[in-house]
PDB file of C-alpha atoms in Angstrom:
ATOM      1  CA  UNK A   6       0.000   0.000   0.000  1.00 63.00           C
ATOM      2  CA  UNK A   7       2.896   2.931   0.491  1.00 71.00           C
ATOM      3  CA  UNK A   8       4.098   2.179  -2.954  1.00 71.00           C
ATOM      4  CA  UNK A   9       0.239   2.962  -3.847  1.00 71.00           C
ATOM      5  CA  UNK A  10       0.367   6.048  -1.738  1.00 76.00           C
ATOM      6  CA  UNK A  11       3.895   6.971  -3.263  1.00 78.00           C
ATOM      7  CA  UNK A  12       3.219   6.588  -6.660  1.00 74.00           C
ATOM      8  CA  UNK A  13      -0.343   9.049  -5.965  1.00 75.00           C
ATOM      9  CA  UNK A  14       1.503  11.774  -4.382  1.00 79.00           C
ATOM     10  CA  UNK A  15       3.735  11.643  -7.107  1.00 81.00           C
ATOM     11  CA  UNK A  16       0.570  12.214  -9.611  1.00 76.00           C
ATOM     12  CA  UNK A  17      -0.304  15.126  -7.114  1.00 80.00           C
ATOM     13  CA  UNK A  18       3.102  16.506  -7.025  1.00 80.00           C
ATOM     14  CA  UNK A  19       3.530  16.413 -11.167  1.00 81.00           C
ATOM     15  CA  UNK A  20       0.217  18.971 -10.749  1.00 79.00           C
ATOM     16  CA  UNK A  21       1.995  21.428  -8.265  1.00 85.00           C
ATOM     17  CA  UNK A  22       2.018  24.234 -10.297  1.00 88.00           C
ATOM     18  CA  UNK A  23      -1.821  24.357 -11.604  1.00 83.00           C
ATOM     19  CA  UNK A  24      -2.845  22.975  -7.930  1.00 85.00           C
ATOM     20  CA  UNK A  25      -0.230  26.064  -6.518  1.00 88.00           C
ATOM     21  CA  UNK A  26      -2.183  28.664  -9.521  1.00 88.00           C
ATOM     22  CA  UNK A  27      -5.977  27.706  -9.013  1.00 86.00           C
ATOM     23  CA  UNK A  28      -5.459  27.897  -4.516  1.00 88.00           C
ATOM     24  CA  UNK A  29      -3.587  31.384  -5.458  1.00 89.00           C
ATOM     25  CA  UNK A  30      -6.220  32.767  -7.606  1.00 87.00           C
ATOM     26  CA  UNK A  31      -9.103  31.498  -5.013  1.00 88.00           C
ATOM     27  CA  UNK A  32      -6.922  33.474  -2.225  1.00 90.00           C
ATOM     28  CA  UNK A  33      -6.761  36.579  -4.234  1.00 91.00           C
ATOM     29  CA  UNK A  34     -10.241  36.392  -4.708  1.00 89.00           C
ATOM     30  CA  UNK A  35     -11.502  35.814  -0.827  1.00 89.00           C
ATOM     31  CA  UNK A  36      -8.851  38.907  -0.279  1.00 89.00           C
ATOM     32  CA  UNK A  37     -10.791  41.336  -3.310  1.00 88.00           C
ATOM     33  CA  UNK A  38     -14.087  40.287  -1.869  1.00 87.00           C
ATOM     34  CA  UNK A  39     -13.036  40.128   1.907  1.00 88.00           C
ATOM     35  CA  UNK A  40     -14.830  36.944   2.799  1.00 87.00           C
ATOM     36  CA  UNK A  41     -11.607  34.744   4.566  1.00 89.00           C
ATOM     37  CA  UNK A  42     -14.136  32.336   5.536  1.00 87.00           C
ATOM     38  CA  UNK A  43     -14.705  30.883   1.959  1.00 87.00           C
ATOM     39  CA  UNK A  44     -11.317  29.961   1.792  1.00 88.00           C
ATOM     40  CA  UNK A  45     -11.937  26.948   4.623  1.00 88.00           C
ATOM     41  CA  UNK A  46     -14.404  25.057   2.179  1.00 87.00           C
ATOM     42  CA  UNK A  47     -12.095  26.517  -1.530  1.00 87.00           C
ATOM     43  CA  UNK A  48      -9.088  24.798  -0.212  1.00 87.00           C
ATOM     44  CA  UNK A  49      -9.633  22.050   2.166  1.00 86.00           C
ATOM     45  CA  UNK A  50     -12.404  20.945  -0.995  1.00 88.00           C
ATOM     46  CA  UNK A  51     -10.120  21.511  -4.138  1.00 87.00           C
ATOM     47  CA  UNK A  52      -7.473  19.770  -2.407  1.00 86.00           C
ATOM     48  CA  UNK A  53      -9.780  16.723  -1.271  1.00 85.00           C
ATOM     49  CA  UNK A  54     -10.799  16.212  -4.787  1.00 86.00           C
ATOM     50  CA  UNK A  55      -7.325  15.695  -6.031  1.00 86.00           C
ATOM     51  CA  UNK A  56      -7.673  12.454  -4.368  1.00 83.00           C
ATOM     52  CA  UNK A  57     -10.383  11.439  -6.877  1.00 83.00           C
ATOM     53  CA  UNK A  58      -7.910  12.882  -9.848  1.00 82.00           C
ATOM     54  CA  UNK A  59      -5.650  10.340  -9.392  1.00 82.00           C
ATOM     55  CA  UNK A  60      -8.149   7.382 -10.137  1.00 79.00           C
ATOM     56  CA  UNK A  61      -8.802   9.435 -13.264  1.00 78.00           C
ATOM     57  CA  UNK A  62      -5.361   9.542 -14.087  1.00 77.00           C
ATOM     58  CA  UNK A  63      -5.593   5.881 -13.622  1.00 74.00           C
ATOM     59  CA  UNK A  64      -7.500   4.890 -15.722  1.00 72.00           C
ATOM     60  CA  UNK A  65      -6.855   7.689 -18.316  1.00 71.00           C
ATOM     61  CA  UNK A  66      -3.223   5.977 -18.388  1.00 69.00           C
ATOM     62  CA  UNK A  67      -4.292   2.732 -18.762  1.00 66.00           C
ATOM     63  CA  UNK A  68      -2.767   1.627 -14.837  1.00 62.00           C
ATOM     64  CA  UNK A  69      -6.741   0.784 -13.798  1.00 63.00           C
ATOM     65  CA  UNK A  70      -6.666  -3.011 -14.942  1.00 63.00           C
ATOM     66  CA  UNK A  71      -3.286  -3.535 -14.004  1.00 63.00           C
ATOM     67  CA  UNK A  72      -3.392  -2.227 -10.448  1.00 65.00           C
ATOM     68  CA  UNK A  73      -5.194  -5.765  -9.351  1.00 61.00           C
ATOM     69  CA  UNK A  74      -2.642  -7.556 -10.694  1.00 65.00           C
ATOM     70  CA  UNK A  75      -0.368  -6.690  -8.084  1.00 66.00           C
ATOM     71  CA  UNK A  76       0.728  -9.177  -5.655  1.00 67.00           C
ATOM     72  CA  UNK A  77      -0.978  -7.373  -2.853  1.00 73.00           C
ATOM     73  CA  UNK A  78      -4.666  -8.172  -1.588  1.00 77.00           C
ATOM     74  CA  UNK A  79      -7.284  -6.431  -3.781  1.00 73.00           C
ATOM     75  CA  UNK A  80      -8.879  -4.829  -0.648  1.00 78.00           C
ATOM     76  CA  UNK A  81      -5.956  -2.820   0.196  1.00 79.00           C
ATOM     77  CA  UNK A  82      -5.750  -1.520  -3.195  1.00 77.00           C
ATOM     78  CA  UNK A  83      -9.259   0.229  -2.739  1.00 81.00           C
ATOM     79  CA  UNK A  84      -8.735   0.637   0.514  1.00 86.00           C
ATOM     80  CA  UNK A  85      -5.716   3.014  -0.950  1.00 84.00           C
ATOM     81  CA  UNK A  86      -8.238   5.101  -2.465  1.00 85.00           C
ATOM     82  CA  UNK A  87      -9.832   6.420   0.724  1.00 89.00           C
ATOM     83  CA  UNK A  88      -7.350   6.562   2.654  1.00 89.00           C
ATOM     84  CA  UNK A  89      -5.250   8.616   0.195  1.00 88.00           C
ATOM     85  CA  UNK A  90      -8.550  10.873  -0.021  1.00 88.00           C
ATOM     86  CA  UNK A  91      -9.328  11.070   3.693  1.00 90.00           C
ATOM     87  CA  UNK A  92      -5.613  12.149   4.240  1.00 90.00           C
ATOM     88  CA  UNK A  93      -5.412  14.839   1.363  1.00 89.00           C
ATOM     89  CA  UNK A  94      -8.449  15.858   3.019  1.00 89.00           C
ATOM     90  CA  UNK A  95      -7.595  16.667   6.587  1.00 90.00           C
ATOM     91  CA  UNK A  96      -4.455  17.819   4.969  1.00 90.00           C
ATOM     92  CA  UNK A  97      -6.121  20.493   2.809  1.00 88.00           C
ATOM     93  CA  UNK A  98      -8.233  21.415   5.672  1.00 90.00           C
ATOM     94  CA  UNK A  99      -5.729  22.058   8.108  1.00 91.00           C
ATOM     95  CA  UNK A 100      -4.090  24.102   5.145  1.00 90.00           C
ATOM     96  CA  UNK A 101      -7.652  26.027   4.709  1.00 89.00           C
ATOM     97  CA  UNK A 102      -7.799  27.187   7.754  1.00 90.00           C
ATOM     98  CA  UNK A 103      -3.891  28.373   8.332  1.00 91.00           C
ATOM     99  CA  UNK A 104      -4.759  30.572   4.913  1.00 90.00           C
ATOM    100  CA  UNK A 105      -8.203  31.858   6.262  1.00 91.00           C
ATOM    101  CA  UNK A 106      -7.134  32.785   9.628  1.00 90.00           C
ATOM    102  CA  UNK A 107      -3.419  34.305   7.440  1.00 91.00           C
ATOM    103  CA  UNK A 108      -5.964  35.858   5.285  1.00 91.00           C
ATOM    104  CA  UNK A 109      -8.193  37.465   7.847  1.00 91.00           C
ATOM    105  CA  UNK A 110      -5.430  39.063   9.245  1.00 89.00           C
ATOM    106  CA  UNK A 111      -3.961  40.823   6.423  1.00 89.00           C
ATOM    107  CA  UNK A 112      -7.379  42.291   5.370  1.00 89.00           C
ATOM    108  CA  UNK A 113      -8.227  42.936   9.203  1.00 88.00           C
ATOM    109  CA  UNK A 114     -12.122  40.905   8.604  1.00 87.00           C
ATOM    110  CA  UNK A 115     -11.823  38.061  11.604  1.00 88.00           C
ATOM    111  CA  UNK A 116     -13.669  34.670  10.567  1.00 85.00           C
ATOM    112  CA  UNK A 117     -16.650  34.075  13.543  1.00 85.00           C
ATOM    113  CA  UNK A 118     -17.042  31.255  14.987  1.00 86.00           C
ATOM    114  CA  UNK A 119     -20.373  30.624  13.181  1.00 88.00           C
ATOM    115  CA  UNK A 120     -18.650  31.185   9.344  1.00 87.00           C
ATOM    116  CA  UNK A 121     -16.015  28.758  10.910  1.00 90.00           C
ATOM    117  CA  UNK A 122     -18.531  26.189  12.193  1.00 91.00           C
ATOM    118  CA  UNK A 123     -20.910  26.501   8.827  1.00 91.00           C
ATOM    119  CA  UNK A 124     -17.940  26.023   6.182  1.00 91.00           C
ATOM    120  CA  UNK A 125     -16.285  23.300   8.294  1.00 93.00           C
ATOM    121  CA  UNK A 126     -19.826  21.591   8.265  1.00 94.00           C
ATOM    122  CA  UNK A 127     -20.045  21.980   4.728  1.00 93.00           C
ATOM    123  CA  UNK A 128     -16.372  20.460   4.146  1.00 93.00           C
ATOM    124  CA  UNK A 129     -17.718  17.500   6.062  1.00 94.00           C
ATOM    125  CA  UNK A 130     -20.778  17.318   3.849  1.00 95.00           C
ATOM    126  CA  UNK A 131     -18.947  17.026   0.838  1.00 94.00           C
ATOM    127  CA  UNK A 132     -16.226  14.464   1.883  1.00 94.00           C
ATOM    128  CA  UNK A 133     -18.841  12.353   3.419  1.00 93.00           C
ATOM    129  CA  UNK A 134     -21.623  12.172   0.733  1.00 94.00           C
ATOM    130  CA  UNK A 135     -19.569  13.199  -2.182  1.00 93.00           C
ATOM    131  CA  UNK A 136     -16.066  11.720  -1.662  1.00 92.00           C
ATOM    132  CA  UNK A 137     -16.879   8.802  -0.719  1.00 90.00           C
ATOM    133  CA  UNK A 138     -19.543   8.006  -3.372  1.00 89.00           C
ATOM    134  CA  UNK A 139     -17.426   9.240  -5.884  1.00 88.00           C
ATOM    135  CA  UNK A 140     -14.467   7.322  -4.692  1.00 86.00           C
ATOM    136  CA  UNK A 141     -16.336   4.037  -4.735  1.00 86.00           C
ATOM    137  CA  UNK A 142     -18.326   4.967  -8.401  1.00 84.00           C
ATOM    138  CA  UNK A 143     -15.355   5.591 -10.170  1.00 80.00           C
ATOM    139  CA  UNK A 144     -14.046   1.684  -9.427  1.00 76.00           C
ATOM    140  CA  UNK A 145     -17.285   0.887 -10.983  1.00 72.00           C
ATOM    141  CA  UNK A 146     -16.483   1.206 -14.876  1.00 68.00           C
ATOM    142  CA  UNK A 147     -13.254   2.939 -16.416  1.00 67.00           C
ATOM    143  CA  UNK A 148     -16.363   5.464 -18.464  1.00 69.00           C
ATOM    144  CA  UNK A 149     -17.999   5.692 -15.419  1.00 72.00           C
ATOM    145  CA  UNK A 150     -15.177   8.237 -14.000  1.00 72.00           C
ATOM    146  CA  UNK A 151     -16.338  11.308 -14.608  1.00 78.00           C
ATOM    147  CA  UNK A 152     -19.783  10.636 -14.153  1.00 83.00           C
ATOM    148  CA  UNK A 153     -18.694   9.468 -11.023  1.00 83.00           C
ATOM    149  CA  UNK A 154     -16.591  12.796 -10.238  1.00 84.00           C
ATOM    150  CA  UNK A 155     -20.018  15.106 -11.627  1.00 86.00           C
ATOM    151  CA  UNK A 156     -21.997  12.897  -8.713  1.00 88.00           C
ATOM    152  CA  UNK A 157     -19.073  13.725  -5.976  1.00 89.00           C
ATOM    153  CA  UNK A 158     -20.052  17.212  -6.596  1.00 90.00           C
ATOM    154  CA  UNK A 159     -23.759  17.334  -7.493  1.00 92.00           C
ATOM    155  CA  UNK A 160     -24.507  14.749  -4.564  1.00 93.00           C
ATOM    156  CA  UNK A 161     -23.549  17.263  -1.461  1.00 94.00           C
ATOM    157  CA  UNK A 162     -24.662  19.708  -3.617  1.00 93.00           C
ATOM    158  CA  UNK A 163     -28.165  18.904  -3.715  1.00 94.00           C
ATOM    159  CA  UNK A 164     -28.173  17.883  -0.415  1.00 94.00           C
ATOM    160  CA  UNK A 165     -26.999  21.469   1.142  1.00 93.00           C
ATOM    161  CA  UNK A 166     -30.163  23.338  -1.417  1.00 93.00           C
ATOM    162  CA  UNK A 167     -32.210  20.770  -0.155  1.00 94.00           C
ATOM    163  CA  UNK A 168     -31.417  21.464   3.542  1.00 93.00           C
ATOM    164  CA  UNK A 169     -31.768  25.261   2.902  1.00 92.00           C
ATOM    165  CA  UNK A 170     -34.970  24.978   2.239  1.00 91.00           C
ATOM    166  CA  UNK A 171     -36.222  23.082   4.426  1.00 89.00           C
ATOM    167  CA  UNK A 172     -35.430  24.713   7.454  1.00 86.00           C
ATOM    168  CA  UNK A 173     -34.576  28.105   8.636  1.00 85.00           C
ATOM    169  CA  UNK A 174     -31.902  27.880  11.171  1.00 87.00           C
ATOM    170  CA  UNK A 175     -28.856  25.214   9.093  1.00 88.00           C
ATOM    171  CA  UNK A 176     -26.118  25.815  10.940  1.00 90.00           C
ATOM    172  CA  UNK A 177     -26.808  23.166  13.774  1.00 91.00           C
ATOM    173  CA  UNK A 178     -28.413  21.072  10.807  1.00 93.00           C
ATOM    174  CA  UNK A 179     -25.209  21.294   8.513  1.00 93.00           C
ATOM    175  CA  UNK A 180     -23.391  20.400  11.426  1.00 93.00           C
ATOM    176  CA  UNK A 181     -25.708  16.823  12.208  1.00 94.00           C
ATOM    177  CA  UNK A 182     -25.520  16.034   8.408  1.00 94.00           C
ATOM    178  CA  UNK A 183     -21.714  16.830   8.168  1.00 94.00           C
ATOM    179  CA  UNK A 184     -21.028  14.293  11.161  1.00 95.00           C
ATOM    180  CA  UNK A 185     -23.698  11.813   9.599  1.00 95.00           C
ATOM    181  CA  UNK A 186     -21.698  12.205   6.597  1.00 94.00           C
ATOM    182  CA  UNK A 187     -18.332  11.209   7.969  1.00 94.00           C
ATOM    183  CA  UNK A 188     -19.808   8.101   9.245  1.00 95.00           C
ATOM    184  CA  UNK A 189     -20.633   7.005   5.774  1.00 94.00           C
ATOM    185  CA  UNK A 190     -17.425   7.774   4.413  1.00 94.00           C
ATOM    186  CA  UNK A 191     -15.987   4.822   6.465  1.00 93.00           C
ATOM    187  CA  UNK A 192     -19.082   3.047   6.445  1.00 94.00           C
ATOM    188  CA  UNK A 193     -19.027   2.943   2.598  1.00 91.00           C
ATOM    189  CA  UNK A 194     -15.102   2.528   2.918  1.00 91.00           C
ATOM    190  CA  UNK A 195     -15.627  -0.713   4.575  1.00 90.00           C
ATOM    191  CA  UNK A 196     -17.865  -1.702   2.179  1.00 89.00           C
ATOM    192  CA  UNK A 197     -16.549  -0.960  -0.814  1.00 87.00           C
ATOM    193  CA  UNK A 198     -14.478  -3.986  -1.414  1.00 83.00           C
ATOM    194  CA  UNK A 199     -17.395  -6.437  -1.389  1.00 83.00           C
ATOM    195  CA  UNK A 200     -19.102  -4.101  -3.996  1.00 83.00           C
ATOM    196  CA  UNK A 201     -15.807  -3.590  -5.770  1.00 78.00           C
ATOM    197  CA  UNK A 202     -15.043  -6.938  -6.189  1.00 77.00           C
ATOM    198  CA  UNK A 203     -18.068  -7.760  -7.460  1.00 78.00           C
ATOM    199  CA  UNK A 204     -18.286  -5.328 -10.075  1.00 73.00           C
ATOM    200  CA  UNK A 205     -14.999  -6.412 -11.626  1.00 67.00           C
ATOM    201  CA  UNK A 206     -15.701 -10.365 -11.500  1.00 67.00           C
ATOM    202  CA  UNK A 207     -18.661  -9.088 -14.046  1.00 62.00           C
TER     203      UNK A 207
END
């Protein structure tokens, strides 16, 4: 599994300088607008999704049907998967937060706890419903990736509009779906090599 996790960060690392270029522009933006706090779910998010790149890259490289051919258990090769994404993601939040809180300085607008609590529940949201299912959908079919990327994305998406307007007060309901969420992830984690398995022996 390391040489998994090794040869991933190396896919990450070839992509330093767009990764580096897109987090730049998104800073310069939260600075023209003065909102710090959008910076928590623009980071800690773009970054979590680069987990779900490198299964892309996978496949687009033709390393997909090959990886189960290794002389390591099949589980631990999707287990790989979330764990990579799981990292990247407490990883990019931690990051997120550093650059708010850097961010709020320089442009003297401090981040409440409320914007803090809100975005953070969000984050959660969108690596527990979208991560997750997107991580396990894109083992399903080597065309199926970026369907499978669209439904990390529109998933939590429809969830938050749907939890908007249904009640008036989200922030303690963001944070009971965000923690519901997180469960799933490793839930569906656990899971996923029964349903895996299965798809490929099709």
């Amino acid at each position: 599994m390391k040489g998994l996790l090794k040869k991933d960060f190396q896919i990450l690392y070839a992509n330093r300088l767009i990764i580096a270029l897109i987090l730049v522009c998104g800073i310069t933006i939260s600075i023209y607008i003065k909102i710090p706090s959008i910076l928590i779910c623009f980071i800690g998010l773009f970054l979590s999704y680069q987990g779900l790149a490198t299964i892309l890259n996978d496949q687009n490289s033709g390393w997909f049907p090959w990886e189960f051919t290794l002389p390591i258990k099949k589980e631990r090769i999707i287990y790989e998967k979330f764990i990579l994404c799981f990292f990247i993601a407490v990883v990019g939040l931690l990051v997120a937060l550093i650059v708010s809180f850097a961010v709020s300085k320089i442009i003297d607008v401090p981040l409440s706890a409320k914007e803090i609590k809100i975005n953070l529940s969000i984050f959660m949201i969108f690596i527990g419903f979208g991560i997750s299912c997107g991580t396990l959908l894109c083992f399903y079919k080597k065309e199926f990736g970026p369907i499978a990327i669209f439904a990390a994305v529109l998933l939590p998406v429809g969830i938050l509009l749907i939890l908007m307007k249904c009640v008036t007060n989200v922030e303690p309901v963001f944070l009971s779906t965000g923690i519901v969420g997180m469960f799933l992830y490793f839930a569906i984690m656990l899971l996923s090599p029964h349903l895996i398995m299965r798809w490929l022996s099709k």
